Structures are given as C-alpha cells and as structure tokens.
PDB file of C-alpha atoms in Angstrom:
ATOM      1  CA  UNK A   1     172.291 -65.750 254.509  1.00 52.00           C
ATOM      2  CA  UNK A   2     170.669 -65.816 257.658  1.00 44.00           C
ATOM      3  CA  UNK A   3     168.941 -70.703 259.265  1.00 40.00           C
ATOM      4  CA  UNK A   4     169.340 -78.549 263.146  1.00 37.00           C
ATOM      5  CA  UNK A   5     166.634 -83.201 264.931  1.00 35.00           C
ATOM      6  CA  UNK A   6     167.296 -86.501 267.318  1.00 33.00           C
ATOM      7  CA  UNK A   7     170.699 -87.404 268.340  1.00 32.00           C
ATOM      8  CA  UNK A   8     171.935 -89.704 270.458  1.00 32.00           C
ATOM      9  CA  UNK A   9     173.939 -88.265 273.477  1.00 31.00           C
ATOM     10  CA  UNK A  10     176.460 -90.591 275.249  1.00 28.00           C
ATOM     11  CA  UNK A  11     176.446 -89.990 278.524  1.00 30.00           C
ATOM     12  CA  UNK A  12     179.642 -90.670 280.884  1.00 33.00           C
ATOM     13  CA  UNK A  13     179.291 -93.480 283.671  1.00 29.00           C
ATOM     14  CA  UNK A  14     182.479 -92.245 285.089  1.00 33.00           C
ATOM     15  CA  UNK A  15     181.521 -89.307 287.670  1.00 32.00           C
ATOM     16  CA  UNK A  16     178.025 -88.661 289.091  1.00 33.00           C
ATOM     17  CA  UNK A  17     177.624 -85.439 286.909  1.00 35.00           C
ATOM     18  CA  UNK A  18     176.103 -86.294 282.970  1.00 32.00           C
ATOM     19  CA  UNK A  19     178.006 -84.012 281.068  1.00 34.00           C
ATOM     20  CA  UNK A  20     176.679 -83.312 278.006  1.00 39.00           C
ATOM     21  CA  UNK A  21     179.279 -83.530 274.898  1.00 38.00           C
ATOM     22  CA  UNK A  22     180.205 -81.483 272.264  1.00 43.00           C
ATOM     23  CA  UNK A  23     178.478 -81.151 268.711  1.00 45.00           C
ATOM     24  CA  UNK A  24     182.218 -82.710 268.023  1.00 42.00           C
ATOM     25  CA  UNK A  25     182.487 -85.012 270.309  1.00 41.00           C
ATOM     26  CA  UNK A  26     178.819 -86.142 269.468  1.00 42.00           C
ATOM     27  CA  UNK A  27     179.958 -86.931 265.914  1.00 38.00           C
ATOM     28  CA  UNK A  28     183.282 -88.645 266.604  1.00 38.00           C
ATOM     29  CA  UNK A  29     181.496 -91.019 269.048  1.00 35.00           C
ATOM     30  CA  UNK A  30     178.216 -91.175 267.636  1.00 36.00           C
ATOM     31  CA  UNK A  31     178.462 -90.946 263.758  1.00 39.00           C
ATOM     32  CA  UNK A  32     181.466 -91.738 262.905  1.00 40.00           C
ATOM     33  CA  UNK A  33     180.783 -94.265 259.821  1.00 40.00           C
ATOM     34  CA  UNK A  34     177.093 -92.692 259.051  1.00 56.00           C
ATOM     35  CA  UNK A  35     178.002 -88.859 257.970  1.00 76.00           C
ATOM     36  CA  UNK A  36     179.885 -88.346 254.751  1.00 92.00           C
ATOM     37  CA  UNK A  37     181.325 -85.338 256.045  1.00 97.00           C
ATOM     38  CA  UNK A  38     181.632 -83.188 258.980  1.00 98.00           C
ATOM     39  CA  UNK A  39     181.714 -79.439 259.071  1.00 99.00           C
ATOM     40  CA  UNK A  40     183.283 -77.525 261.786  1.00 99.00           C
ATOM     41  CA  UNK A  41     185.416 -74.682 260.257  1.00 99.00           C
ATOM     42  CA  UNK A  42     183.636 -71.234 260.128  1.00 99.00           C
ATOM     43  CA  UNK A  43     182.729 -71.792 256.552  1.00 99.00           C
ATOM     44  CA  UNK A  44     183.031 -75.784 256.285  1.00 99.00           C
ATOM     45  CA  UNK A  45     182.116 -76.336 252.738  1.00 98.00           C
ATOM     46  CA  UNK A  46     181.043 -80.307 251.213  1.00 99.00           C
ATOM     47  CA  UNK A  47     179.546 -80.456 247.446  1.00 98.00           C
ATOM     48  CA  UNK A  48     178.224 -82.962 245.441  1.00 98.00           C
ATOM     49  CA  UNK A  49     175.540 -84.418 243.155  1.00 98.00           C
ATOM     50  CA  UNK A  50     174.411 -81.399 242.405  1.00 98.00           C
ATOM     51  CA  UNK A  51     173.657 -80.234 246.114  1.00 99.00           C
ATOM     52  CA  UNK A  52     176.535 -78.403 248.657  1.00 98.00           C
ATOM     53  CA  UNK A  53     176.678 -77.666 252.192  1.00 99.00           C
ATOM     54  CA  UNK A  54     177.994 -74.558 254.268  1.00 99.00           C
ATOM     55  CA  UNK A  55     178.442 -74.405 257.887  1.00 99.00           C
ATOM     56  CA  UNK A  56     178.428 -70.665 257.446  1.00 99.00           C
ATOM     57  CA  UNK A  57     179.057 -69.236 260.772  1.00 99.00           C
ATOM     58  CA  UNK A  58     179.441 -65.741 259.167  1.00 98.00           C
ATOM     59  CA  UNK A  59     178.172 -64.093 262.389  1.00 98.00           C
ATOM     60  CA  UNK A  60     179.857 -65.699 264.935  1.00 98.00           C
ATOM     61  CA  UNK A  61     181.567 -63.035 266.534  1.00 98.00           C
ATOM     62  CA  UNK A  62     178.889 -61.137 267.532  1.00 98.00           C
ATOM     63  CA  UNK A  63     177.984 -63.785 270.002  1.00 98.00           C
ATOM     64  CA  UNK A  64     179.516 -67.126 271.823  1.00 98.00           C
ATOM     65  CA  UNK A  65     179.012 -70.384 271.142  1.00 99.00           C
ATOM     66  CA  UNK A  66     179.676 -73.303 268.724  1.00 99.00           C
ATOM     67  CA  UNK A  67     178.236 -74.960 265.790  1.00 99.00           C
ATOM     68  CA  UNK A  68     179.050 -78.363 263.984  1.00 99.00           C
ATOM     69  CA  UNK A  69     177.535 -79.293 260.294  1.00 99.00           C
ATOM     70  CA  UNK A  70     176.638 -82.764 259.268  1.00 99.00           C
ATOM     71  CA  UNK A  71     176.500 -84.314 255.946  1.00 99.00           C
ATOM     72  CA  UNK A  72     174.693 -87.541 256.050  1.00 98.00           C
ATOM     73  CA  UNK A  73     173.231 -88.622 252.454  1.00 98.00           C
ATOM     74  CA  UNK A  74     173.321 -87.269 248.761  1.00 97.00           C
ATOM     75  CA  UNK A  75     171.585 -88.331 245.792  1.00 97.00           C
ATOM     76  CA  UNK A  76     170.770 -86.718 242.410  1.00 96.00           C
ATOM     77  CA  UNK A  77     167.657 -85.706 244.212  1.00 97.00           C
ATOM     78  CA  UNK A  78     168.434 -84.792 247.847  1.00 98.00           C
ATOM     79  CA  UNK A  79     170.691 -84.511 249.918  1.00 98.00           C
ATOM     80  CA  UNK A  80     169.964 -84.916 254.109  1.00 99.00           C
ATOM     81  CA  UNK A  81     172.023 -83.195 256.234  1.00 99.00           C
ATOM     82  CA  UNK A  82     171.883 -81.427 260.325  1.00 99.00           C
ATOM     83  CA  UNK A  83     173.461 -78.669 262.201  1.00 99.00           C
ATOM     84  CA  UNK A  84     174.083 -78.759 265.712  1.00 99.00           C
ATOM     85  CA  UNK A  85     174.706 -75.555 267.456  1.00 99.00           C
ATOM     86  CA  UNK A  86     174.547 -73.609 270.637  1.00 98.00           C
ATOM     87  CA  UNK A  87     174.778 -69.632 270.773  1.00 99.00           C
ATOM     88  CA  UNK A  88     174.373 -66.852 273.483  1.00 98.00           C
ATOM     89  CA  UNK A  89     175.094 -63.143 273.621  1.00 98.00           C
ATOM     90  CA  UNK A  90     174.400 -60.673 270.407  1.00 98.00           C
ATOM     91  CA  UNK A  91     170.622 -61.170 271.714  1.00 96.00           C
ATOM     92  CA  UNK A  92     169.471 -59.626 268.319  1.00 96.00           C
ATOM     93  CA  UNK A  93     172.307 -61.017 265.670  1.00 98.00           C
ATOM     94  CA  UNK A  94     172.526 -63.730 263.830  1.00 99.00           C
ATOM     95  CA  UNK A  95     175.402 -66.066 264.506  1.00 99.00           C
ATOM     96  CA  UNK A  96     175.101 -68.360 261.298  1.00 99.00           C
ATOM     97  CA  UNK A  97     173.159 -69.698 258.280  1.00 99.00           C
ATOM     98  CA  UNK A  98     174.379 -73.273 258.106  1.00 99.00           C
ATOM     99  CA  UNK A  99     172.574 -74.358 253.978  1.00 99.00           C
ATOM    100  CA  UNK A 100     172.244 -76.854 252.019  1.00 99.00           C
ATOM    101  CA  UNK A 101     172.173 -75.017 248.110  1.00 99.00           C
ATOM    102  CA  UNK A 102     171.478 -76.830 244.777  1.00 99.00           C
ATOM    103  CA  UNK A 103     173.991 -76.193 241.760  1.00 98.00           C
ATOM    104  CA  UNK A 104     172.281 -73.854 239.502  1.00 97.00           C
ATOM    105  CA  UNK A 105     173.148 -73.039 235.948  1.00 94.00           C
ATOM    106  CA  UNK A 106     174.020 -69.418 235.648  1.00 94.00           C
ATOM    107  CA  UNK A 107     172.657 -66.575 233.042  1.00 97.00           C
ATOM    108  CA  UNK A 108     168.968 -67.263 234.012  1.00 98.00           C
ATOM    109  CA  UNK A 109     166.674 -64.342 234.532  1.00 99.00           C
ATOM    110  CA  UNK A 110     163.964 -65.200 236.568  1.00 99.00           C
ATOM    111  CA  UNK A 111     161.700 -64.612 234.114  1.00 99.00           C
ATOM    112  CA  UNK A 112     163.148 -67.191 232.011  1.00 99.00           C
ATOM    113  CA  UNK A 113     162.360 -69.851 234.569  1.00 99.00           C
ATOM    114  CA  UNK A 114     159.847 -71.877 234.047  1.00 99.00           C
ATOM    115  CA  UNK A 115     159.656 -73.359 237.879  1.00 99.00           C
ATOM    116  CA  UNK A 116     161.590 -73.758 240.948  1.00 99.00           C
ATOM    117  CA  UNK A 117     160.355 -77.038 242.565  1.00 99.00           C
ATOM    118  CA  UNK A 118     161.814 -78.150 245.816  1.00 99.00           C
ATOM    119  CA  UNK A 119     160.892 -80.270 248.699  1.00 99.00           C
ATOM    120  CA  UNK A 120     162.063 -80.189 251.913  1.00 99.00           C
ATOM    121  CA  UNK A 121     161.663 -81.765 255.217  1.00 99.00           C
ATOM    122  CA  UNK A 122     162.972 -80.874 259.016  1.00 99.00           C
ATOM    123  CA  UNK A 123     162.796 -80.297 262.344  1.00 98.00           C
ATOM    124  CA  UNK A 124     164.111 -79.008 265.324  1.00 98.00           C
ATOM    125  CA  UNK A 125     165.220 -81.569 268.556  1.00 97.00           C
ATOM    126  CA  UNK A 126     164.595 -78.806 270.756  1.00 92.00           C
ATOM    127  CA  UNK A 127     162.038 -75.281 269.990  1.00 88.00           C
ATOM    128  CA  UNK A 128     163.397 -73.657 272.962  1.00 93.00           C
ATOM    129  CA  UNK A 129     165.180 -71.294 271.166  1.00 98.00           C
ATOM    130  CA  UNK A 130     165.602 -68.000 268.771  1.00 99.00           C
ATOM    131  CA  UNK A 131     165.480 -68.967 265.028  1.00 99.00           C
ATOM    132  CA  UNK A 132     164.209 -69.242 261.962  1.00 99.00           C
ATOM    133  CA  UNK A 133     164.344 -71.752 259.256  1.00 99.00           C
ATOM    134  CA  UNK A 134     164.140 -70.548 255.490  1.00 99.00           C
ATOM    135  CA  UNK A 135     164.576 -70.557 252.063  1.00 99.00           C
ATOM    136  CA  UNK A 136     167.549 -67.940 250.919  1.00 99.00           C
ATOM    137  CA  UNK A 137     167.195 -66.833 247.218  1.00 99.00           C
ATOM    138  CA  UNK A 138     169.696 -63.961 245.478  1.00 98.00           C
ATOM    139  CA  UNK A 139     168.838 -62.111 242.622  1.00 99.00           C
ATOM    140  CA  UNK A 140     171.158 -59.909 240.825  1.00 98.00           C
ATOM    141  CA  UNK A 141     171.606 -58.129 237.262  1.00 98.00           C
ATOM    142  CA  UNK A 142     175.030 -59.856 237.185  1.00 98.00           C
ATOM    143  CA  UNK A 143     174.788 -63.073 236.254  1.00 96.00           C
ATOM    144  CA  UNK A 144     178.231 -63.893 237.726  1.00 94.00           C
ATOM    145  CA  UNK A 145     178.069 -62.060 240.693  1.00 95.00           C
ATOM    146  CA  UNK A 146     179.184 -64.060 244.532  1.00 92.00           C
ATOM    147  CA  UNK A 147     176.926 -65.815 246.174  1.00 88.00           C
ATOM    148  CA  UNK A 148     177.220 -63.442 249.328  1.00 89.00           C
ATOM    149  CA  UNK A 149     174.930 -60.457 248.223  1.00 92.00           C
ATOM    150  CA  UNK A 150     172.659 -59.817 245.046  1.00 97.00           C
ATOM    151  CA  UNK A 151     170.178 -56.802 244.127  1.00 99.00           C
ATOM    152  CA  UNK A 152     167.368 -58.795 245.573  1.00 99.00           C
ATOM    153  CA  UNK A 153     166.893 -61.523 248.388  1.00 99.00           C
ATOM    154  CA  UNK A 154     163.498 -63.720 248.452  1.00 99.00           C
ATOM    155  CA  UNK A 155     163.448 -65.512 252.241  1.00 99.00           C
ATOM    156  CA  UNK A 156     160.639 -67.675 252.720  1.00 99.00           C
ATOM    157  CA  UNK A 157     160.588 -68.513 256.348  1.00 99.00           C
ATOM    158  CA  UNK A 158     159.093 -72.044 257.316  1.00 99.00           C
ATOM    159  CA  UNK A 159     159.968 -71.775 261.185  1.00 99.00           C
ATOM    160  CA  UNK A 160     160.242 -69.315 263.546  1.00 98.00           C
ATOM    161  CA  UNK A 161     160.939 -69.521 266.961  1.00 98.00           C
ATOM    162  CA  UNK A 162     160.978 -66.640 269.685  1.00 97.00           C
ATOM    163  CA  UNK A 163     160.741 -63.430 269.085  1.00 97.00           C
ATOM    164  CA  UNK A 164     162.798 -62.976 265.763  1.00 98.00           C
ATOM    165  CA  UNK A 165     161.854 -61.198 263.125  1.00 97.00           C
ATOM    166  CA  UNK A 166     163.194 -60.376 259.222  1.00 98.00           C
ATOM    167  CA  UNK A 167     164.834 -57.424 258.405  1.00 98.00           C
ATOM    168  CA  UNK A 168     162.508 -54.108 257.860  1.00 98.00           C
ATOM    169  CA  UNK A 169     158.654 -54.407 258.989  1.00 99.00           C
ATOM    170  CA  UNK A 170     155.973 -55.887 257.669  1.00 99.00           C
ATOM    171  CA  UNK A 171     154.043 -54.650 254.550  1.00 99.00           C
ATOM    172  CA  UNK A 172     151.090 -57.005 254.107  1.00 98.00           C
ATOM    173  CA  UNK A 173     149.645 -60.454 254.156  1.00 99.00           C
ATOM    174  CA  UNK A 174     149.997 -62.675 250.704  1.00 99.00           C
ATOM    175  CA  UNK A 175     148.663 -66.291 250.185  1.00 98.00           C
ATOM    176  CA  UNK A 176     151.208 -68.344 247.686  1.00 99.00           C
ATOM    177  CA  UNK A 177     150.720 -71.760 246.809  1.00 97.00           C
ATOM    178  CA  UNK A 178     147.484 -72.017 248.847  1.00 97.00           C
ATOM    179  CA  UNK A 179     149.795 -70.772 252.217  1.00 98.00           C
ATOM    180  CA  UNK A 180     149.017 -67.586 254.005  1.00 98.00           C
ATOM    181  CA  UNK A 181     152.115 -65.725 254.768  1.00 99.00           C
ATOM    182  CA  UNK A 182     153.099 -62.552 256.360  1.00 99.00           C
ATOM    183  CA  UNK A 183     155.056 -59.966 253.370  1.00 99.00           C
ATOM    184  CA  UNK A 184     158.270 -58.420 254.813  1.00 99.00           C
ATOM    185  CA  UNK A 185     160.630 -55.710 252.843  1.00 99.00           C
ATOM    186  CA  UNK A 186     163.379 -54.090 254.238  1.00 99.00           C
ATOM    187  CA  UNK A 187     167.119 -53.327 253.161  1.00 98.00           C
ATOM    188  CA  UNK A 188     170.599 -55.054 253.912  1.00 96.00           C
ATOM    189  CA  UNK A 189     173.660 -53.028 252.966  1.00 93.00           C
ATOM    190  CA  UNK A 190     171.550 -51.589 249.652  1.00 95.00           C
ATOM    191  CA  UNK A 191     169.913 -54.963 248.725  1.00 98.00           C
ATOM    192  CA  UNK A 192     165.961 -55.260 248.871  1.00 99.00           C
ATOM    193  CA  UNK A 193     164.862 -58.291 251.158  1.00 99.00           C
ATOM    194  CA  UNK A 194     161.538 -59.550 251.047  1.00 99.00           C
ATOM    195  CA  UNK A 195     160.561 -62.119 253.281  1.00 99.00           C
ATOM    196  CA  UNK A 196     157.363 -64.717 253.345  1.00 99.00           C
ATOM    197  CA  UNK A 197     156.705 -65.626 257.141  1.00 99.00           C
ATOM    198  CA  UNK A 198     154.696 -68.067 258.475  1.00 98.00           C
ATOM    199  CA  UNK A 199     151.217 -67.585 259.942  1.00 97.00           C
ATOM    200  CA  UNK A 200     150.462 -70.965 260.753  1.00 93.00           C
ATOM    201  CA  UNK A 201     153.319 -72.311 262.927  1.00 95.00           C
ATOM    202  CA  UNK A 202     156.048 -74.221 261.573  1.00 98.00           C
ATOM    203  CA  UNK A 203     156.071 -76.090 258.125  1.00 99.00           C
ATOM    204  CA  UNK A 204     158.126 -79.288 258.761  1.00 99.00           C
ATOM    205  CA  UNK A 205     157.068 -80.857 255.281  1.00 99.00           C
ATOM    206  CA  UNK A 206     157.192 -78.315 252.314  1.00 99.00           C
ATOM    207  CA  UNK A 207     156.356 -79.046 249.094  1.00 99.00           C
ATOM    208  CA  UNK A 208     156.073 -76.061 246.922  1.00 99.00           C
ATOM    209  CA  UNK A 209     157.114 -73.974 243.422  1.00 99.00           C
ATOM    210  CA  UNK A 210     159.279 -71.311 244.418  1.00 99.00           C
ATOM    211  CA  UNK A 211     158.850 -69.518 241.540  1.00 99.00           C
ATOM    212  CA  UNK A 212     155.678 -68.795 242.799  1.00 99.00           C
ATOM    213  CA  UNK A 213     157.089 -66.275 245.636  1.00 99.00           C
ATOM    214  CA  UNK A 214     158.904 -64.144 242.516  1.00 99.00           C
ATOM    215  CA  UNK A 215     155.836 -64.025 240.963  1.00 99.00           C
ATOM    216  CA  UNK A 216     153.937 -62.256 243.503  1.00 99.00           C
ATOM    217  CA  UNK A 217     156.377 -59.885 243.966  1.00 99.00           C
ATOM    218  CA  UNK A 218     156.498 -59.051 240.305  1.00 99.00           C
ATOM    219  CA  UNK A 219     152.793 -58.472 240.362  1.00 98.00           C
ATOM    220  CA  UNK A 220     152.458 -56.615 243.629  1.00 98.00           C
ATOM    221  CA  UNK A 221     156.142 -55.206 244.383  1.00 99.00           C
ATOM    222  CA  UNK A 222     157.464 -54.273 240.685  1.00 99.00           C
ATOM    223  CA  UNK A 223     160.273 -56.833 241.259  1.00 99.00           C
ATOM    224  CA  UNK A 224     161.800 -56.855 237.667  1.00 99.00           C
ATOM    225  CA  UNK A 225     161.695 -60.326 237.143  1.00 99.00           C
ATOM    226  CA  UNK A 226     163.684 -59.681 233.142  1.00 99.00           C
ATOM    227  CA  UNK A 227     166.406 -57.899 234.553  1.00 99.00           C
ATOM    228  CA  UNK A 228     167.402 -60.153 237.892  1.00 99.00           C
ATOM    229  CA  UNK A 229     169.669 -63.148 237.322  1.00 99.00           C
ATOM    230  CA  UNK A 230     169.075 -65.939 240.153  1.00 99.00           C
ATOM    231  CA  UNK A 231     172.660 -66.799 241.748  1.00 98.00           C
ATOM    232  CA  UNK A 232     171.343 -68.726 244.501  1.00 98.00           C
ATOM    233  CA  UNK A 233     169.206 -71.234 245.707  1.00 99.00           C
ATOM    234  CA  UNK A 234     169.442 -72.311 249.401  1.00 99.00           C
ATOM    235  CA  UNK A 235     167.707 -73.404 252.647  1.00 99.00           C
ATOM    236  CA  UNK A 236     168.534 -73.327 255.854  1.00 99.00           C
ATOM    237  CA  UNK A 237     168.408 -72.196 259.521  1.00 99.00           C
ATOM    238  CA  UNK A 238     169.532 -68.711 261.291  1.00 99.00           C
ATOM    239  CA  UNK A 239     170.313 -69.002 264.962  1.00 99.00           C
ATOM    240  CA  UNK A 240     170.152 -66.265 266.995  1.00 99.00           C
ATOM    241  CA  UNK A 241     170.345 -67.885 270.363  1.00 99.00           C
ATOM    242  CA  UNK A 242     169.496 -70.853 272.614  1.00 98.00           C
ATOM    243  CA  UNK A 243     170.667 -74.623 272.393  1.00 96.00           C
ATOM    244  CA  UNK A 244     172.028 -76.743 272.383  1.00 98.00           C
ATOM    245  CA  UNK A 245     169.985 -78.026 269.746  1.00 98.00           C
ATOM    246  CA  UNK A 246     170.010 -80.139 266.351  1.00 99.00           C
ATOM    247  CA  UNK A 247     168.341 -78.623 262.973  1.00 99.00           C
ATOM    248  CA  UNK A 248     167.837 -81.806 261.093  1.00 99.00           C
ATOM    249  CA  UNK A 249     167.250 -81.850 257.796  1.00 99.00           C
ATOM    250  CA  UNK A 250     166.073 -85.142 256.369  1.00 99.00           C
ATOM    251  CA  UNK A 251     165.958 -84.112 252.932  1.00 99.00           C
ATOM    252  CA  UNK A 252     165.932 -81.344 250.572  1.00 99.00           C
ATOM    253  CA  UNK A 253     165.784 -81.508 246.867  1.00 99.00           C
ATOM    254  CA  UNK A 254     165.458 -78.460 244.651  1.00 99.00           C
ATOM    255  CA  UNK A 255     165.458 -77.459 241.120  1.00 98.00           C
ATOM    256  CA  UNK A 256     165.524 -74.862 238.124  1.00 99.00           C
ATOM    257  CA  UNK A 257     163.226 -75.965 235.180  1.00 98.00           C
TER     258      UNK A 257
END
C-alpha cells in the first residue's frame, strides 16, 4: 500500500534555459509507440496476462507533486513497467504506492500454499530521495475481502532510501532465504504490519519464495497461517519525497503454487 530507471529527457533548443519536462510530456515525446499504456489518473489501473498495474497515488494530498505510471511489456511471466514521480511537503507521508500485482486465485489460506515464487528486478535513475521499494502482501479471514486492507500485511522492503522507516519499531533481526533482514510490527487502522527491511543496501535483483517470510512469522510471531486468506500479491515503490526520479521496473513475475 505504501513503493521508478533511465529515461531519455528532451531538452528544448529554443531558449537558453533546459527545462526539464513533465513525467507526461516525457511519455508523449519519448515513448509514445514503446509503452502499452500510460497511467496518470490518481488510481490509473492497466491488467493483463495475469499481471495489473496501479498508479495508486492514494496519498497525494498530503503533499505536492506529480506522478506518471508506465506500462511497457507483459507476458504470461512478467510484466516490466516504471513510475516517474516527483513529491515535496508531508515530510513523513507517503504520497503513493504505484504496483505491479499478479492475479491470484481466491479462497487460499496461506497455509494451503505450497510457494510464492517471484522474481523481480529494478532500480532507481536517481537515490537522492525518500523511499522504499517493497513487496505488499494482505492477509485476511475473508477470502473476498478488497484489496485495500486485510487482518495482516507482510512488506518486504528491498530499497530504502533516506531516513524512512515502516510503521511501528523494530522487534528483531531474522535471516529468510539466506538474507538478513531487520523484523518490523506495528499497526495501521487495526491491521498487524510486519515488515522485512534490508540490512545490506538495496536488492536490485530478487529472486526468492515468499512464502518463506509467512513462515517465519508463523514460527516466531503466532501469525495463523490456517485462518488468513491471501488477497494480495504486489510490489512496488512508496515515495515520500524527492525527484524527480524514475522507479524502473524491468520485470516482475510472481506466483501462487
């Protein structure tokens, strides 16, 4: 709920000032042909093959700025997408969580699932700003309960950059899937977020089981893997502030087995 790589900038010949353009303009003249979609609205939505993509600027108010979403390639496996965005005020608040999500089938508890593979590769054009990049999981007892809140929320952050921080404080170390990773628990309007953080700078190439996560909070939390229905499955980037700057994602492919 809470989470953009190169672009080329054309640069006006016509006054002595460069200006630099807008994530529109930047698609219209840059793109246009390349991106199956663009995504500007607050919640720009695109779906398909089995993957979908939010702009998801659910926090915009609380701040200034602008944001544009990018939908460049899908596949049964993947799908490659970027965000361009640029945000100020609301120091502490997160403007947006621009995602790419895979299609789940509903009515599985998590500990009916098998594994959660997924893959996923990024990067950020520019690290001076205040962000994370994660994985965004809801859990809930309701199999058909919205996407927008759960009982439970698993955030595995891959990036962070500045001083952000998850929600709550920090409640131990864990190592999952051979990572080390700072443990996180804290509430968000009644729902119980645990977040894996980092320790070893940013994870541009991720290649991981995400069951793995639910797992260790099942041993070492109580989370009651038989009675939570997973309603989500998403990754993305939460800006804060700073930019403008490009969250590129050049693939991610997930799934429920």
């Amino acid at each position: 709920m809470k989470t953009s790589a190169a672009l080329l900038f054309l640069v006006s010949l016509a006054s002595a000032a460069p200006m630099t353009p807008s994530p529109a303009a930047e698609a219209a003249a840059v793109l246009e042909g390349r991106q199956i979609q663009t995504l500007c609205d607050q919640y720009g939505y695109w779906s398909g093959n089995g993957y979908y993509v939010n702009n998801n600027m659910w926090g915009k108010d609380s701040g200034s700025g602008s944001q544009c979403t990018y939908i460049d390639s899908s596949s049964a496996n993947h799908v490659s997408w970027r965000s361009t965005w640029q945000w100020s005020g609301g120091q502490n608040n997160v403007k947006s969580y621009p995602y790419s999500g895979r299609t789940i089938q509903r009515g599985r508890t998590i500990a009916s699932i098998n594994s959660m593979p997924s893959v996923v590769q990024w990067n950020y054009n520019n690290g001076n700003i205040r962000a994370n990049v994660a994985y965004d999981l809801f859990t809930s007892t309701d199999p058909n309960r919205d996407n927008t809140h759960g009982d439970y929320e698993l955030m595995v952050w891959l990036g962070r950059y500045g001083d952000v921080q998850p929600i709550g404080s920090q409640i131990g170390n864990a190592n999952v899937g051979g990572r080390n990773w700072q443990l996180w628990s804290g509430l968000n309007n009644g729902m119980r977020v645990y977040s894996f953080v980092t320790t070893q700078g940013a994870i541009t190439y991720f290649n991981a089981d995400i069951k793995q996560f639910f797992t260790y909070l099942q041993q070492s939390q109580g989370f009651p893997a038989s009675q939570q229905y997973l309603t989500t499955f998403q990754f993305g980037t939460e800006p804060f502030t700073g930019g403008q700057t490009t969250f590129q994602v050049n693939s991610f492919g997930a799934n429920v087995q």
